[in-house]
PDB file of C-alpha atoms in Angstrom:
ATOM      1  CA  MET A 166      -0.100  -0.093  -0.009  1.00  0.00           C
ATOM      2  CA  ALA A 167       1.207   3.628  -0.911  1.00  0.00           C
ATOM      3  CA  LEU A 168       1.951   5.733   2.181  1.00  0.00           C
ATOM      4  CA  LEU A 169       0.231   8.686   0.631  1.00  0.00           C
ATOM      5  CA  GLU A 170      -2.669   8.390  -2.096  1.00  0.00           C
ATOM      6  CA  VAL A 171      -3.998  11.498  -3.987  1.00  0.00           C
ATOM      7  CA  ALA A 172      -7.141  10.914  -5.865  1.00  0.00           C
ATOM      8  CA  GLY A 173      -9.098  13.161  -8.129  1.00  0.00           C
ATOM      9  CA  ILE A 174      -7.781  16.392  -6.372  1.00  0.00           C
ATOM     10  CA  GLY A 175      -9.800  19.610  -8.196  1.00  0.00           C
ATOM     11  CA  LYS A 176      -9.276  23.518  -6.879  1.00  0.00           C
ATOM     12  CA  SER A 177     -11.110  26.307  -8.346  1.00  0.00           C
ATOM     13  CA  PHE A 178     -10.622  29.715  -7.458  1.00  0.00           C
ATOM     14  CA  GLY A 179     -13.701  31.865  -9.162  1.00  0.00           C
ATOM     15  CA  SER A 180     -14.216  30.577 -12.529  1.00  0.00           C
ATOM     16  CA  THR A 181     -10.528  29.379 -12.503  1.00  0.00           C
ATOM     17  CA  ALA A 182      -9.732  25.865 -12.526  1.00  0.00           C
ATOM     18  CA  VAL A 183      -6.303  25.677 -11.015  1.00  0.00           C
ATOM     19  CA  LEU A 184      -6.365  21.770 -10.416  1.00  0.00           C
ATOM     20  CA  ARG A 185      -8.086  19.104 -12.210  1.00  0.00           C
ATOM     21  CA  ASP A 186      -8.247  15.660 -11.593  1.00  0.00           C
ATOM     22  CA  ILE A 187      -4.713  15.250  -9.906  1.00  0.00           C
ATOM     23  CA  SER A 188      -4.322  11.992  -8.800  1.00  0.00           C
ATOM     24  CA  PHE A 189      -0.627   9.994  -7.814  1.00  0.00           C
ATOM     25  CA  THR A 190       0.762   8.143  -5.185  1.00  0.00           C
ATOM     26  CA  LEU A 191       3.553   7.945  -3.180  1.00  0.00           C
ATOM     27  CA  ASN A 192       5.274   5.279  -1.310  1.00  0.00           C
ATOM     28  CA  GLU A 193       7.424   4.994   2.096  1.00  0.00           C
ATOM     29  CA  GLY A 194      10.855   6.188   1.396  1.00  0.00           C
ATOM     30  CA  GLU A 195      10.499   7.677  -2.077  1.00  0.00           C
ATOM     31  CA  ALA A 196      11.102  11.249  -3.364  1.00  0.00           C
ATOM     32  CA  ILE A 197       8.830  13.113  -5.860  1.00  0.00           C
ATOM     33  CA  ALA A 198       9.763  15.700  -8.282  1.00  0.00           C
ATOM     34  CA  ILE A 199       7.299  18.163  -9.354  1.00  0.00           C
ATOM     35  CA  ILE A 200       8.350  20.067 -12.465  1.00  0.00           C
ATOM     36  CA  GLY A 201       6.270  22.526 -14.460  1.00  0.00           C
ATOM     37  CA  SER A 202       5.887  26.693 -15.326  1.00  0.00           C
ATOM     38  CA  SER A 203       4.707  28.663 -13.052  1.00  0.00           C
ATOM     39  CA  GLY A 204       1.158  28.821 -12.545  1.00  0.00           C
ATOM     40  CA  SER A 205       0.515  25.121 -13.676  1.00  0.00           C
ATOM     41  CA  GLY A 206      -0.625  24.476 -10.165  1.00  0.00           C
ATOM     42  CA  LYS A 207       2.339  23.196  -8.369  1.00  0.00           C
ATOM     43  CA  THR A 208       1.984  25.289  -5.521  1.00  0.00           C
ATOM     44  CA  THR A 209      -1.209  25.154  -4.969  1.00  0.00           C
ATOM     45  CA  LEU A 210      -1.428  21.007  -4.823  1.00  0.00           C
ATOM     46  CA  LEU A 211       1.290  21.544  -2.174  1.00  0.00           C
ATOM     47  CA  ARG A 212      -1.494  23.568  -0.363  1.00  0.00           C
ATOM     48  CA  CYS A 213      -4.270  21.366  -0.536  1.00  0.00           C
ATOM     49  CA  LEU A 214      -2.228  18.759   0.950  1.00  0.00           C
ATOM     50  CA  ASN A 215      -0.915  20.287   3.666  1.00  0.00           C
ATOM     51  CA  PHE A 216      -4.592  21.493   4.291  1.00  0.00           C
ATOM     52  CA  LEU A 217      -3.521  25.390   3.477  1.00  0.00           C
ATOM     53  CA  GLU A 218      -6.334  25.317   0.991  1.00  0.00           C
ATOM     54  CA  THR A 219      -9.475  23.446   0.734  1.00  0.00           C
ATOM     55  CA  ALA A 220      -9.803  20.929  -2.575  1.00  0.00           C
ATOM     56  CA  ASP A 221     -13.262  21.060  -4.000  1.00  0.00           C
ATOM     57  CA  THR A 222     -13.170  17.358  -5.561  1.00  0.00           C
ATOM     58  CA  GLY A 223     -11.264  14.072  -4.549  1.00  0.00           C
ATOM     59  CA  SER A 224      -9.329  12.682  -1.772  1.00  0.00           C
ATOM     60  CA  ILE A 225      -6.429  12.819   0.379  1.00  0.00           C
ATOM     61  CA  THR A 226      -4.891   9.737   2.163  1.00  0.00           C
ATOM     62  CA  VAL A 227      -2.377   8.683   4.442  1.00  0.00           C
ATOM     63  CA  GLY A 228      -1.516   5.541   5.777  1.00  0.00           C
ATOM     64  CA  GLY A 229      -4.412   3.781   4.880  1.00  0.00           C
ATOM     65  CA  GLU A 230      -6.368   6.404   6.328  1.00  0.00           C
ATOM     66  CA  THR A 231      -8.516   9.136   4.476  1.00  0.00           C
ATOM     67  CA  LEU A 232      -7.747  12.575   5.851  1.00  0.00           C
ATOM     68  CA  TRP A 233      -9.675  14.544   3.368  1.00  0.00           C
ATOM     69  CA  SER A 234     -12.190  13.979   0.811  1.00  0.00           C
ATOM     70  CA  ALA A 235     -15.243  15.921  -0.584  1.00  0.00           C
ATOM     71  CA  ASP A 236     -17.744  14.602   0.861  1.00  0.00           C
ATOM     72  CA  ASP A 237     -17.045  15.907   4.039  1.00  0.00           C
ATOM     73  CA  ILE A 238     -15.811  19.254   3.103  1.00  0.00           C
ATOM     74  CA  HIS A 239     -18.086  20.613   5.530  1.00  0.00           C
ATOM     75  CA  THR A 240     -17.549  18.760   8.651  1.00  0.00           C
ATOM     76  CA  GLN A 241     -14.001  18.970   9.770  1.00  0.00           C
ATOM     77  CA  SER A 242     -13.169  20.968  12.622  1.00  0.00           C
ATOM     78  CA  GLU A 243     -10.033  23.545  12.613  1.00  0.00           C
ATOM     79  CA  ALA A 244      -8.554  21.085  15.668  1.00  0.00           C
ATOM     80  CA  ALA A 245      -9.328  18.231  13.414  1.00  0.00           C
ATOM     81  CA  ILE A 246      -7.454  20.097  10.676  1.00  0.00           C
ATOM     82  CA  ARG A 247      -4.419  20.892  12.545  1.00  0.00           C
ATOM     83  CA  LYS A 248      -4.127  17.499  14.024  1.00  0.00           C
ATOM     84  CA  LYS A 249      -3.827  15.812   9.954  1.00  0.00           C
ATOM     85  CA  ARG A 250      -2.012  18.386   9.136  1.00  0.00           C
ATOM     86  CA  LEU A 251       0.954  17.007  11.127  1.00  0.00           C
ATOM     87  CA  HIS A 252       1.453  14.349   8.343  1.00  0.00           C
ATOM     88  CA  PHE A 253       3.022  16.770   6.180  1.00  0.00           C
ATOM     89  CA  GLY A 254       6.038  19.339   6.946  1.00  0.00           C
ATOM     90  CA  LEU A 255       6.013  22.022   4.304  1.00  0.00           C
ATOM     91  CA  VAL A 256       8.490  24.035   3.464  1.00  0.00           C
ATOM     92  CA  PHE A 257       8.501  27.465   1.691  1.00  0.00           C
ATOM     93  CA  GLN A 258       9.489  28.971  -0.614  1.00  0.00           C
ATOM     94  CA  ASN A 259      11.034  32.247   1.289  1.00  0.00           C
ATOM     95  CA  PHE A 260      11.645  30.643   4.465  1.00  0.00           C
ATOM     96  CA  ASN A 261       8.398  32.113   6.856  1.00  0.00           C
ATOM     97  CA  LEU A 262      10.913  32.034   9.908  1.00  0.00           C
ATOM     98  CA  PHE A 263       9.772  34.332  12.869  1.00  0.00           C
ATOM     99  CA  PRO A 264      12.157  37.079  12.711  1.00  0.00           C
ATOM    100  CA  GLN A 265      11.849  37.566  16.856  1.00  0.00           C
ATOM    101  CA  TYR A 266      12.789  33.610  17.787  1.00  0.00           C
ATOM    102  CA  THR A 267      16.446  32.350  17.195  1.00  0.00           C
ATOM    103  CA  ALA A 268      17.247  29.869  15.019  1.00  0.00           C
ATOM    104  CA  LEU A 269      17.063  27.110  18.064  1.00  0.00           C
ATOM    105  CA  GLN A 270      13.348  28.746  19.419  1.00  0.00           C
ATOM    106  CA  ASN A 271      12.094  28.379  15.718  1.00  0.00           C
ATOM    107  CA  VAL A 272      12.681  24.749  15.500  1.00  0.00           C
ATOM    108  CA  MET A 273      11.371  24.336  18.841  1.00  0.00           C
ATOM    109  CA  LEU A 274       8.556  26.333  18.594  1.00  0.00           C
ATOM    110  CA  ALA A 275       5.412  23.747  17.042  1.00  0.00           C
ATOM    111  CA  GLU A 276       6.908  20.929  19.068  1.00  0.00           C
ATOM    112  CA  GLN A 277       6.642  22.933  22.278  1.00  0.00           C
ATOM    113  CA  LEU A 278       3.187  23.987  21.551  1.00  0.00           C
ATOM    114  CA  LEU A 279       1.828  20.594  20.679  1.00  0.00           C
ATOM    115  CA  ALA A 280       3.656  19.443  24.474  1.00  0.00           C
ATOM    116  CA  LYS A 281       1.103  21.529  25.953  1.00  0.00           C
ATOM    117  CA  GLU A 282      -1.212  19.632  25.146  1.00  0.00           C
ATOM    118  CA  ARG A 283      -0.073  16.658  26.690  1.00  0.00           C
ATOM    119  CA  PRO A 284      -1.703  15.492  30.307  1.00  0.00           C
ATOM    120  CA  ASP A 285       1.855  15.097  32.093  1.00  0.00           C
ATOM    121  CA  TYR A 286       2.945  18.633  30.591  1.00  0.00           C
ATOM    122  CA  LYS A 287       2.857  20.649  33.998  1.00  0.00           C
ATOM    123  CA  GLN A 288       4.188  17.829  35.973  1.00  0.00           C
ATOM    124  CA  HIS A 289       7.251  17.073  33.606  1.00  0.00           C
ATOM    125  CA  LYS A 290       7.142  20.490  32.202  1.00  0.00           C
ATOM    126  CA  LYS A 291      11.337  20.846  32.490  1.00  0.00           C
ATOM    127  CA  GLU A 292      12.134  17.334  31.584  1.00  0.00           C
ATOM    128  CA  ILE A 293       9.672  17.719  28.204  1.00  0.00           C
ATOM    129  CA  LEU A 294      11.291  21.135  27.409  1.00  0.00           C
ATOM    130  CA  ALA A 295      15.019  19.654  28.109  1.00  0.00           C
ATOM    131  CA  GLU A 296      14.239  16.757  25.320  1.00  0.00           C
ATOM    132  CA  ILE A 297      12.690  18.975  22.974  1.00  0.00           C
ATOM    133  CA  GLU A 298      15.688  21.505  23.260  1.00  0.00           C
ATOM    134  CA  ALA A 299      17.739  18.817  22.369  1.00  0.00           C
ATOM    135  CA  HIS A 300      15.984  17.384  19.601  1.00  0.00           C
ATOM    136  CA  ALA A 301      16.143  20.893  18.157  1.00  0.00           C
ATOM    137  CA  ARG A 302      19.913  21.005  18.752  1.00  0.00           C
ATOM    138  CA  GLU A 303      20.332  17.507  16.633  1.00  0.00           C
ATOM    139  CA  LEU A 304      18.432  18.673  14.185  1.00  0.00           C
ATOM    140  CA  LEU A 305      20.240  21.793  13.782  1.00  0.00           C
ATOM    141  CA  ALA A 306      23.356  20.113  13.959  1.00  0.00           C
ATOM    142  CA  ASP A 307      22.192  17.634  10.962  1.00  0.00           C
ATOM    143  CA  MET A 308      21.820  20.729   9.264  1.00  0.00           C
ATOM    144  CA  GLY A 309      25.344  21.934   9.449  1.00  0.00           C
ATOM    145  CA  LEU A 310      24.047  24.835  11.708  1.00  0.00           C
ATOM    146  CA  SER A 311      25.146  23.942  15.655  1.00  0.00           C
ATOM    147  CA  ASP A 312      26.925  27.240  15.680  1.00  0.00           C
ATOM    148  CA  ARG A 313      23.790  29.659  14.934  1.00  0.00           C
ATOM    149  CA  ALA A 314      21.621  27.868  17.038  1.00  0.00           C
ATOM    150  CA  GLY A 315      21.521  31.242  18.797  1.00  0.00           C
ATOM    151  CA  HIS A 316      21.285  33.310  16.056  1.00  0.00           C
ATOM    152  CA  TYR A 317      18.374  35.297  14.594  1.00  0.00           C
ATOM    153  CA  PRO A 318      17.077  35.035  11.310  1.00  0.00           C
ATOM    154  CA  HIS A 319      18.630  38.606  10.319  1.00  0.00           C
ATOM    155  CA  GLN A 320      22.311  37.076  11.131  1.00  0.00           C
ATOM    156  CA  LEU A 321      21.777  34.180   8.825  1.00  0.00           C
ATOM    157  CA  SER A 322      22.494  33.990   5.003  1.00  0.00           C
ATOM    158  CA  GLY A 323      19.164  32.683   2.662  1.00  0.00           C
ATOM    159  CA  GLY A 324      20.583  29.401   2.695  1.00  0.00           C
ATOM    160  CA  GLN A 325      21.443  29.079   6.235  1.00  0.00           C
ATOM    161  CA  GLN A 326      17.735  30.161   6.808  1.00  0.00           C
ATOM    162  CA  GLN A 327      16.600  28.014   4.866  1.00  0.00           C
ATOM    163  CA  ARG A 328      18.181  25.030   6.270  1.00  0.00           C
ATOM    164  CA  VAL A 329      16.570  26.180   9.396  1.00  0.00           C
ATOM    165  CA  ALA A 330      13.004  25.960   7.891  1.00  0.00           C
ATOM    166  CA  ILE A 331      13.949  22.262   6.514  1.00  0.00           C
ATOM    167  CA  ALA A 332      14.717  21.012  10.745  1.00  0.00           C
ATOM    168  CA  ARG A 333      11.938  23.236  11.464  1.00  0.00           C
ATOM    169  CA  ALA A 334       9.602  21.081   9.292  1.00  0.00           C
ATOM    170  CA  LEU A 335      11.655  18.043  10.271  1.00  0.00           C
ATOM    171  CA  ALA A 336      11.277  18.615  14.157  1.00  0.00           C
ATOM    172  CA  LEU A 337       7.557  17.506  14.320  1.00  0.00           C
ATOM    173  CA  LYS A 338       8.142  13.918  12.345  1.00  0.00           C
ATOM    174  CA  PRO A 339       6.246  14.149   9.500  1.00  0.00           C
ATOM    175  CA  ASP A 340       5.258  10.990   7.051  1.00  0.00           C
ATOM    176  CA  ILE A 341       5.930  13.260   4.090  1.00  0.00           C
ATOM    177  CA  LEU A 342       8.398  16.316   3.730  1.00  0.00           C
ATOM    178  CA  CYS A 343       6.851  18.592   1.268  1.00  0.00           C
ATOM    179  CA  PHE A 344       9.229  21.836  -0.298  1.00  0.00           C
ATOM    180  CA  ASP A 345       7.896  24.423  -2.691  1.00  0.00           C
ATOM    181  CA  GLU A 346      10.648  24.911  -4.673  1.00  0.00           C
ATOM    182  CA  PRO A 347      12.814  25.509  -1.569  1.00  0.00           C
ATOM    183  CA  THR A 348      15.865  27.451  -3.964  1.00  0.00           C
ATOM    184  CA  SER A 349      14.015  30.012  -5.952  1.00  0.00           C
ATOM    185  CA  ALA A 350      14.818  32.585  -3.366  1.00  0.00           C
ATOM    186  CA  LEU A 351      18.532  31.797  -2.996  1.00  0.00           C
ATOM    187  CA  ASP A 352      21.335  32.869  -5.048  1.00  0.00           C
ATOM    188  CA  PRO A 353      23.416  29.622  -6.850  1.00  0.00           C
ATOM    189  CA  GLU A 354      26.109  29.683  -4.368  1.00  0.00           C
ATOM    190  CA  LEU A 355      23.390  29.391  -1.281  1.00  0.00           C
ATOM    191  CA  THR A 356      21.244  26.886  -3.748  1.00  0.00           C
ATOM    192  CA  GLY A 357      24.141  24.597  -3.511  1.00  0.00           C
ATOM    193  CA  GLU A 358      24.008  23.917   0.554  1.00  0.00           C
ATOM    194  CA  VAL A 359      20.239  23.407   0.547  1.00  0.00           C
ATOM    195  CA  LEU A 360      20.532  20.882  -2.338  1.00  0.00           C
ATOM    196  CA  ARG A 361      23.326  19.085  -0.601  1.00  0.00           C
ATOM    197  CA  VAL A 362      20.636  19.051   2.225  1.00  0.00           C
ATOM    198  CA  LEU A 363      17.777  17.235  -0.282  1.00  0.00           C
ATOM    199  CA  ARG A 364      20.397  14.881  -1.141  1.00  0.00           C
ATOM    200  CA  ASP A 365      21.167  13.422   1.927  1.00  0.00           C
ATOM    201  CA  LEU A 366      17.245  13.742   2.828  1.00  0.00           C
ATOM    202  CA  ALA A 367      16.812  11.287  -0.110  1.00  0.00           C
ATOM    203  CA  ALA A 368      19.769   9.284   0.555  1.00  0.00           C
ATOM    204  CA  ASN A 369      18.271   8.351   4.246  1.00  0.00           C
ATOM    205  CA  LYS A 370      15.085   7.209   2.408  1.00  0.00           C
ATOM    206  CA  THR A 371      12.806  10.733   3.584  1.00  0.00           C
ATOM    207  CA  THR A 372       9.203  10.721   2.101  1.00  0.00           C
ATOM    208  CA  MET A 373       9.571  13.969   0.132  1.00  0.00           C
ATOM    209  CA  ILE A 374       7.799  15.982  -2.363  1.00  0.00           C
ATOM    210  CA  ILE A 375       9.869  18.664  -3.628  1.00  0.00           C
ATOM    211  CA  VAL A 376       8.334  21.250  -6.055  1.00  0.00           C
ATOM    212  CA  THR A 377      11.325  22.562  -7.627  1.00  0.00           C
ATOM    213  CA  HIS A 378      12.596  23.868 -11.035  1.00  0.00           C
ATOM    214  CA  GLU A 379      16.252  22.631 -10.639  1.00  0.00           C
ATOM    215  CA  MET A 380      16.062  20.012 -13.484  1.00  0.00           C
ATOM    216  CA  LYS A 381      19.348  18.246 -12.298  1.00  0.00           C
ATOM    217  CA  PHE A 382      18.479  17.665  -9.261  1.00  0.00           C
ATOM    218  CA  ALA A 383      15.350  16.329 -10.144  1.00  0.00           C
ATOM    219  CA  ARG A 384      16.807  14.032 -12.066  1.00  0.00           C
ATOM    220  CA  ASP A 385      19.423  12.953 -10.081  1.00  0.00           C
ATOM    221  CA  VAL A 386      17.553  12.797  -6.974  1.00  0.00           C
ATOM    222  CA  ALA A 387      14.216  12.111  -7.043  1.00  0.00           C
ATOM    223  CA  ASP A 388      12.310   8.834  -7.858  1.00  0.00           C
ATOM    224  CA  ARG A 389       9.795  10.078  -9.690  1.00  0.00           C
ATOM    225  CA  ILE A 390       8.771  12.844 -11.649  1.00  0.00           C
ATOM    226  CA  LEU A 391       5.224  14.529 -12.111  1.00  0.00           C
ATOM    227  CA  PHE A 392       5.105  17.369 -14.788  1.00  0.00           C
ATOM    228  CA  MET A 393       2.269  19.410 -14.165  1.00  0.00           C
ATOM    229  CA  ASP A 394       0.626  22.137 -17.075  1.00  0.00           C
ATOM    230  CA  GLY A 395      -2.585  23.727 -17.057  1.00  0.00           C
ATOM    231  CA  GLY A 396      -3.307  22.669 -13.424  1.00  0.00           C
ATOM    232  CA  VAL A 397      -3.044  18.949 -14.883  1.00  0.00           C
ATOM    233  CA  VAL A 398      -0.524  16.089 -14.910  1.00  0.00           C
ATOM    234  CA  VAL A 399       0.968  15.510 -18.530  1.00  0.00           C
ATOM    235  CA  GLU A 400       3.357  13.397 -17.598  1.00  0.00           C
ATOM    236  CA  GLN A 401       4.939  10.893 -14.523  1.00  0.00           C
ATOM    237  CA  GLY A 402       7.536   8.338 -14.289  1.00  0.00           C
ATOM    238  CA  PRO A 403      10.821   7.337 -13.584  1.00  0.00           C
ATOM    239  CA  ALA A 404      12.623  10.686 -13.010  1.00  0.00           C
ATOM    240  CA  LYS A 405      15.623   9.658 -15.270  1.00  0.00           C
ATOM    241  CA  GLU A 406      13.061   8.490 -18.087  1.00  0.00           C
ATOM    242  CA  VAL A 407      10.924  11.656 -17.774  1.00  0.00           C
ATOM    243  CA  ILE A 408      14.145  14.026 -17.772  1.00  0.00           C
ATOM    244  CA  ASP A 409      15.901  11.960 -20.713  1.00  0.00           C
ATOM    245  CA  HIS A 410      13.232  10.311 -22.772  1.00  0.00           C
ATOM    246  CA  PRO A 411       9.766  12.361 -22.310  1.00  0.00           C
ATOM    247  CA  LYS A 412       6.915  10.843 -23.970  1.00  0.00           C
ATOM    248  CA  GLU A 413       4.377  14.227 -24.126  1.00  0.00           C
ATOM    249  CA  GLU A 414       5.185  17.016 -26.601  1.00  0.00           C
ATOM    250  CA  ARG A 415       4.093  19.381 -23.850  1.00  0.00           C
ATOM    251  CA  THR A 416       6.949  17.958 -21.694  1.00  0.00           C
ATOM    252  CA  ARG A 417       9.603  17.791 -24.270  1.00  0.00           C
ATOM    253  CA  GLN A 418       8.606  21.383 -25.403  1.00  0.00           C
ATOM    254  CA  PHE A 419       9.139  22.369 -21.315  1.00  0.00           C
ATOM    255  CA  LEU A 420      12.387  20.913 -20.990  1.00  0.00           C
ATOM    256  CA  ALA A 421      13.865  22.238 -24.030  1.00  0.00           C
ATOM    257  CA  SER A 422      13.110  25.485 -22.687  1.00  0.00           C
ATOM    258  CA  TYR A 423      15.264  24.376 -19.499  1.00  0.00           C
ATOM    259  CA  GLY A 424      18.385  22.733 -21.505  1.00  0.00           C
ATOM    260  CA  LYS A 425      17.500  19.760 -19.179  1.00  0.00           C
TER     261      LYS A 425
END
């Protein structure tokens, strides 16, 4: 059974159909890269998966549990949606770190908020917070940022900020980690920093969905590629096959514009 099953997702804003009948599966430990021109619906798809937007049609299933379907579009409480959102971690294009918090505090924050809901929180607050801090420091170390834990976002480079954002997304141990063009706001040198982290995550079989315009990275790191255009999946398949031998003319045109 696939870890993630997306079936028939559709989303319109007014009279504009942004997503039309999007369906795909994602296995545990697999990385999917989603490519396509601006406006093709890639970011909207990620936002629907993370419940930041509500799809109009279709269903989203994780680990055999249907998290959302069009049949229950009006019946889910905000608390229920927040819980289901924990299955996904989302790393945005522009980092979205809290400027008033240090790198360490940014990584710890979500875990701290969740911990307050634990029945033993008041009794074991000190120990729980110590565990959360240790976990956050470990994640920052994994990102090569041990010496930046006490720095505020404005004291960090763009690449460092994005690595803090990745650590923050990993803190809640999501089933699926989603990236929305994680290098688009970075210059080439800093792009390499973030791509190295993504390569390491893929090598460690982190389950990921990566919206990217880095074609070489998508070819070499992703297991599969989805090419979107006009709100539909035009082509999907093994990464090297789609990049090197696209079957659809629209895919060939798109890749030609990037020079692969």
